[in-house]
């Protein structure tokens, strides 16, 4: 692009989201740090700026209509468009958790953030993305979302997950439908599998670092115009649905 690329990363104040923002910022991009917690958001912005990243804070609760609308207005005021949206914010609920132990309330909470929140943010940001020459959307999914992997004997995905895993499978299905709708518009949308990353989402039991987990989202955010859309990917390539 002739102008500085503008990105928004949700849940970017820590963990994988922070490393995605750092990686995109290292490319010379201007990065909005979307997060609910004001202090953590501003601390992340300050740390990124100290590292040379052109970062700015975006107050953002993906479960709240007014918050997402205000975030879009802020980005329009600051940049006038959005080139890349990375939907990284998510919650795990209980893990492991048998389906028989899931309550309707706990299921709603996970789906509200991991699926409905993504839809809310995408739909609100689409007018800004349509102003970009090379718009990209990356949704943070997981290997545990793959029905193929979940039903393959001897594949260990960390136990039974009554809410989180189905929520990410739901997100995969939603992404496929967006890809159908947006086909031919230039907006590419893909889902990323960061791997088993040590973050507070899993009480830091993962085997990869947040920086390693961020690599696939960064790659999908920087796809060329002839790159794929509507897929699920990890560092090794395509992940089966």
Tab-separated table of C-alpha atoms in Angstrom:
chain	number	residue	atom	x	y	z
A	1	UNK	CA	0.000	0.000	0.000
A	2	UNK	CA	1.079	3.557	-0.630
A	3	UNK	CA	-0.237	4.647	2.763
A	4	UNK	CA	0.505	3.191	6.167
A	5	UNK	CA	-1.476	0.011	6.744
A	6	UNK	CA	-4.047	0.254	9.544
A	7	UNK	CA	-4.832	-2.798	11.664
A	8	UNK	CA	-7.055	-3.526	14.640
A	9	UNK	CA	-6.319	-6.469	16.934
A	10	UNK	CA	-8.927	-7.363	19.539
A	11	UNK	CA	-7.759	-8.722	22.870
A	12	UNK	CA	-4.346	-7.241	22.128
A	13	UNK	CA	-3.248	-6.191	25.595
A	14	UNK	CA	-1.567	-9.536	26.374
A	15	UNK	CA	-0.629	-12.991	25.136
A	16	UNK	CA	-1.027	-13.900	21.482
A	17	UNK	CA	-2.955	-10.726	20.690
A	18	UNK	CA	-0.129	-8.557	21.960
A	19	UNK	CA	2.404	-10.496	19.894
A	20	UNK	CA	0.229	-10.197	16.789
A	21	UNK	CA	0.118	-6.445	17.308
A	22	UNK	CA	3.876	-6.362	17.847
A	23	UNK	CA	4.487	-8.394	14.707
A	24	UNK	CA	2.262	-6.214	12.550
A	25	UNK	CA	3.761	-3.089	14.066
A	26	UNK	CA	7.241	-4.341	13.204
A	27	UNK	CA	6.158	-4.182	9.559
A	28	UNK	CA	5.624	-0.455	9.936
A	29	UNK	CA	1.877	-0.736	10.333
A	30	UNK	CA	-0.248	1.429	12.603
A	31	UNK	CA	-1.977	-0.903	15.048
A	32	UNK	CA	-5.067	-0.360	17.177
A	33	UNK	CA	-4.820	-2.210	20.486
A	34	UNK	CA	-8.354	-3.340	21.234
A	35	UNK	CA	-8.990	-4.292	24.864
A	36	UNK	CA	-11.564	-3.843	27.618
A	37	UNK	CA	-9.255	-3.117	30.543
A	38	UNK	CA	-8.045	0.477	30.340
A	39	UNK	CA	-4.860	0.061	32.357
A	40	UNK	CA	-3.744	-3.112	30.573
A	41	UNK	CA	-4.569	-1.533	27.222
A	42	UNK	CA	-2.568	1.592	27.888
A	43	UNK	CA	0.310	-0.406	29.349
A	44	UNK	CA	0.418	-2.494	26.169
A	45	UNK	CA	0.333	0.623	23.989
A	46	UNK	CA	3.175	2.178	25.976
A	47	UNK	CA	5.275	-0.994	25.727
A	48	UNK	CA	4.682	-1.270	21.988
A	49	UNK	CA	5.505	2.384	21.407
A	50	UNK	CA	8.718	1.958	23.373
A	51	UNK	CA	9.572	-0.834	20.930
A	52	UNK	CA	8.962	1.466	17.975
A	53	UNK	CA	5.436	0.367	17.077
A	54	UNK	CA	2.914	2.995	15.957
A	55	UNK	CA	0.244	1.768	18.368
A	56	UNK	CA	-2.895	3.425	19.711
A	57	UNK	CA	-5.457	2.258	22.236
A	58	UNK	CA	-8.976	1.268	21.231
A	59	UNK	CA	-11.427	0.743	24.113
A	60	UNK	CA	-13.267	-2.374	23.007
A	61	UNK	CA	-15.579	-4.926	24.586
A	62	UNK	CA	-16.616	-7.318	21.815
A	63	UNK	CA	-19.751	-8.307	23.753
A	64	UNK	CA	-21.115	-4.749	23.831
A	65	UNK	CA	-22.761	-3.080	20.819
A	66	UNK	CA	-22.047	0.469	21.969
A	67	UNK	CA	-18.385	-0.317	22.663
A	68	UNK	CA	-17.836	-1.811	19.215
A	69	UNK	CA	-19.643	1.086	17.527
A	70	UNK	CA	-17.473	3.566	19.440
A	71	UNK	CA	-14.353	1.639	18.433
A	72	UNK	CA	-15.296	1.894	14.766
A	73	UNK	CA	-15.894	5.626	15.155
A	74	UNK	CA	-12.483	6.030	16.772
A	75	UNK	CA	-10.734	4.192	13.948
A	76	UNK	CA	-12.601	6.241	11.357
A	77	UNK	CA	-11.520	9.422	13.133
A	78	UNK	CA	-7.897	8.284	13.440
A	79	UNK	CA	-7.421	6.645	10.051
A	80	UNK	CA	-10.530	6.869	7.868
A	81	UNK	CA	-10.405	3.166	7.004
A	82	UNK	CA	-9.318	-0.236	8.276
A	83	UNK	CA	-7.029	-2.548	6.303
A	84	UNK	CA	-6.746	-5.544	8.619
A	85	UNK	CA	-8.992	-6.839	11.387
A	86	UNK	CA	-7.698	-9.588	13.670
A	87	UNK	CA	-10.417	-11.032	15.898
A	88	UNK	CA	-8.252	-12.424	18.670
A	89	UNK	CA	-10.374	-11.787	21.780
A	90	UNK	CA	-11.767	-14.983	23.259
A	91	UNK	CA	-12.551	-16.873	26.439
A	92	UNK	CA	-12.143	-20.555	27.272
A	93	UNK	CA	-14.765	-21.135	29.928
A	94	UNK	CA	-13.966	-24.224	31.975
A	95	UNK	CA	-11.381	-26.627	30.574
A	96	UNK	CA	-11.632	-29.552	30.430
A	97	UNK	CA	-15.407	-29.594	30.735
A	98	UNK	CA	-17.802	-32.397	29.903
A	99	UNK	CA	-20.886	-31.352	27.918
A	100	UNK	CA	-23.122	-32.707	30.673
A	101	UNK	CA	-21.535	-30.175	33.043
A	102	UNK	CA	-22.114	-27.162	30.785
A	103	UNK	CA	-24.885	-24.829	31.843
A	104	UNK	CA	-26.858	-22.720	29.372
A	105	UNK	CA	-25.380	-19.630	31.016
A	106	UNK	CA	-21.776	-20.788	30.650
A	107	UNK	CA	-22.360	-21.815	27.036
A	108	UNK	CA	-23.921	-18.443	26.236
A	109	UNK	CA	-20.969	-16.604	27.758
A	110	UNK	CA	-18.437	-18.482	25.629
A	111	UNK	CA	-20.451	-18.166	22.420
A	112	UNK	CA	-21.163	-14.490	23.097
A	113	UNK	CA	-17.459	-13.681	23.064
A	114	UNK	CA	-16.031	-16.273	20.677
A	115	UNK	CA	-18.714	-16.177	17.981
A	116	UNK	CA	-21.260	-13.398	18.394
A	117	UNK	CA	-18.536	-10.968	19.399
A	118	UNK	CA	-16.632	-11.748	16.208
A	119	UNK	CA	-19.766	-11.243	14.109
A	120	UNK	CA	-20.486	-7.983	15.926
A	121	UNK	CA	-16.992	-6.631	15.284
A	122	UNK	CA	-16.820	-7.758	11.645
A	123	UNK	CA	-20.193	-6.299	10.736
A	124	UNK	CA	-19.419	-3.005	12.434
A	125	UNK	CA	-15.967	-2.712	10.844
A	126	UNK	CA	-16.976	-3.822	7.328
A	127	UNK	CA	-17.684	-0.274	6.057
A	128	UNK	CA	-14.138	0.706	7.070
A	129	UNK	CA	-12.646	-2.467	5.575
A	130	UNK	CA	-14.414	-1.816	2.275
A	131	UNK	CA	-12.403	1.411	1.968
A	132	UNK	CA	-9.138	-0.565	1.965
A	133	UNK	CA	-7.312	-1.634	-1.181
A	134	UNK	CA	-6.265	-4.958	0.365
A	135	UNK	CA	-8.635	-5.758	3.249
A	136	UNK	CA	-7.989	-8.819	5.413
A	137	UNK	CA	-9.906	-10.423	8.288
A	138	UNK	CA	-8.288	-13.028	10.528
A	139	UNK	CA	-10.314	-14.910	13.130
A	140	UNK	CA	-8.542	-16.747	15.920
A	141	UNK	CA	-9.742	-20.353	15.846
A	142	UNK	CA	-8.082	-23.529	17.150
A	143	UNK	CA	-7.155	-27.088	16.277
A	144	UNK	CA	-9.834	-28.151	18.764
A	145	UNK	CA	-12.403	-26.630	16.399
A	146	UNK	CA	-11.641	-29.216	13.728
A	147	UNK	CA	-14.300	-31.925	13.629
A	148	UNK	CA	-11.914	-34.042	11.574
A	149	UNK	CA	-9.185	-33.885	14.219
A	150	UNK	CA	-11.690	-34.313	17.036
A	151	UNK	CA	-12.927	-37.579	15.501
A	152	UNK	CA	-9.549	-38.973	14.460
A	153	UNK	CA	-8.416	-41.817	16.752
A	154	UNK	CA	-5.261	-41.186	18.799
A	155	UNK	CA	-5.281	-37.422	18.185
A	156	UNK	CA	-4.893	-35.747	21.582
A	157	UNK	CA	-6.518	-32.318	21.738
A	158	UNK	CA	-6.465	-31.941	25.479
A	159	UNK	CA	-9.623	-33.601	26.730
A	160	UNK	CA	-13.338	-33.025	26.376
A	161	UNK	CA	-14.485	-29.441	25.870
A	162	UNK	CA	-18.181	-28.844	26.237
A	163	UNK	CA	-18.227	-25.153	25.327
A	164	UNK	CA	-14.921	-23.782	24.027
A	165	UNK	CA	-14.277	-26.338	21.294
A	166	UNK	CA	-17.857	-26.163	19.902
A	167	UNK	CA	-17.698	-22.360	19.971
A	168	UNK	CA	-14.641	-22.401	17.734
A	169	UNK	CA	-16.291	-24.936	15.398
A	170	UNK	CA	-19.229	-22.526	15.230
A	171	UNK	CA	-16.777	-19.728	14.383
A	172	UNK	CA	-15.310	-21.837	11.577
A	173	UNK	CA	-18.779	-22.275	10.088
A	174	UNK	CA	-19.482	-18.544	10.332
A	175	UNK	CA	-16.197	-17.743	8.590
A	176	UNK	CA	-17.095	-19.998	5.670
A	177	UNK	CA	-20.339	-18.075	5.201
A	178	UNK	CA	-18.529	-14.720	5.312
A	179	UNK	CA	-16.102	-16.001	2.669
A	180	UNK	CA	-19.055	-16.850	0.441
A	181	UNK	CA	-20.612	-13.431	0.914
A	182	UNK	CA	-17.378	-11.500	0.474
A	183	UNK	CA	-16.046	-13.488	-2.462
A	184	UNK	CA	-15.114	-11.129	-5.269
A	185	UNK	CA	-14.963	-8.064	-2.999
A	186	UNK	CA	-11.240	-8.332	-2.304
A	187	UNK	CA	-11.880	-8.923	1.400
A	188	UNK	CA	-10.092	-12.108	2.421
A	189	UNK	CA	-11.210	-13.841	5.602
A	190	UNK	CA	-9.455	-16.819	7.181
A	191	UNK	CA	-9.170	-18.586	10.524
A	192	UNK	CA	-5.898	-19.166	12.340
A	193	UNK	CA	-4.847	-22.044	14.598
A	194	UNK	CA	-2.065	-20.720	16.855
A	195	UNK	CA	-1.316	-24.082	18.448
A	196	UNK	CA	-1.004	-24.981	22.121
A	197	UNK	CA	0.310	-21.675	23.387
A	198	UNK	CA	1.170	-20.878	27.005
A	199	UNK	CA	-1.235	-18.067	27.935
A	200	UNK	CA	-3.593	-17.324	30.791
A	201	UNK	CA	-6.355	-18.900	28.677
A	202	UNK	CA	-4.905	-22.312	29.599
A	203	UNK	CA	-3.161	-21.298	32.858
A	204	UNK	CA	0.132	-21.170	30.926
A	205	UNK	CA	0.191	-24.913	30.287
A	206	UNK	CA	0.896	-24.563	26.564
A	207	UNK	CA	4.048	-25.707	24.832
A	208	UNK	CA	4.555	-22.737	22.486
A	209	UNK	CA	5.264	-19.086	23.197
A	210	UNK	CA	2.775	-16.311	22.379
A	211	UNK	CA	5.181	-15.026	19.721
A	212	UNK	CA	5.176	-18.455	18.071
A	213	UNK	CA	1.397	-18.598	18.302
A	214	UNK	CA	1.096	-15.209	16.630
A	215	UNK	CA	2.933	-16.217	13.460
A	216	UNK	CA	0.017	-17.732	11.566
A	217	UNK	CA	-2.307	-14.785	12.237
A	218	UNK	CA	0.402	-12.410	11.029
A	219	UNK	CA	0.858	-14.474	7.880
A	220	UNK	CA	-2.876	-14.464	7.149
A	221	UNK	CA	-3.054	-10.723	7.851
A	222	UNK	CA	-0.380	-10.116	5.220
A	223	UNK	CA	-1.689	-12.391	2.464
A	224	UNK	CA	-1.121	-11.266	-1.113
A	225	UNK	CA	-4.109	-10.583	-3.333
A	226	UNK	CA	-3.914	-14.079	-4.809
A	227	UNK	CA	-3.879	-15.694	-1.353
A	228	UNK	CA	-6.578	-18.019	-0.012
A	229	UNK	CA	-9.841	-17.077	1.649
A	230	UNK	CA	-12.355	-19.044	3.684
A	231	UNK	CA	-9.810	-21.473	5.125
A	232	UNK	CA	-8.436	-22.764	8.423
A	233	UNK	CA	-4.648	-22.644	8.757
A	234	UNK	CA	-1.749	-23.267	11.097
A	235	UNK	CA	1.985	-22.852	10.555
A	236	UNK	CA	2.104	-26.091	8.535
A	237	UNK	CA	-0.696	-25.116	6.147
A	238	UNK	CA	-4.344	-26.100	5.813
A	239	UNK	CA	-6.112	-27.598	8.822
A	240	UNK	CA	-9.079	-29.889	8.005
A	241	UNK	CA	-12.496	-28.715	9.009
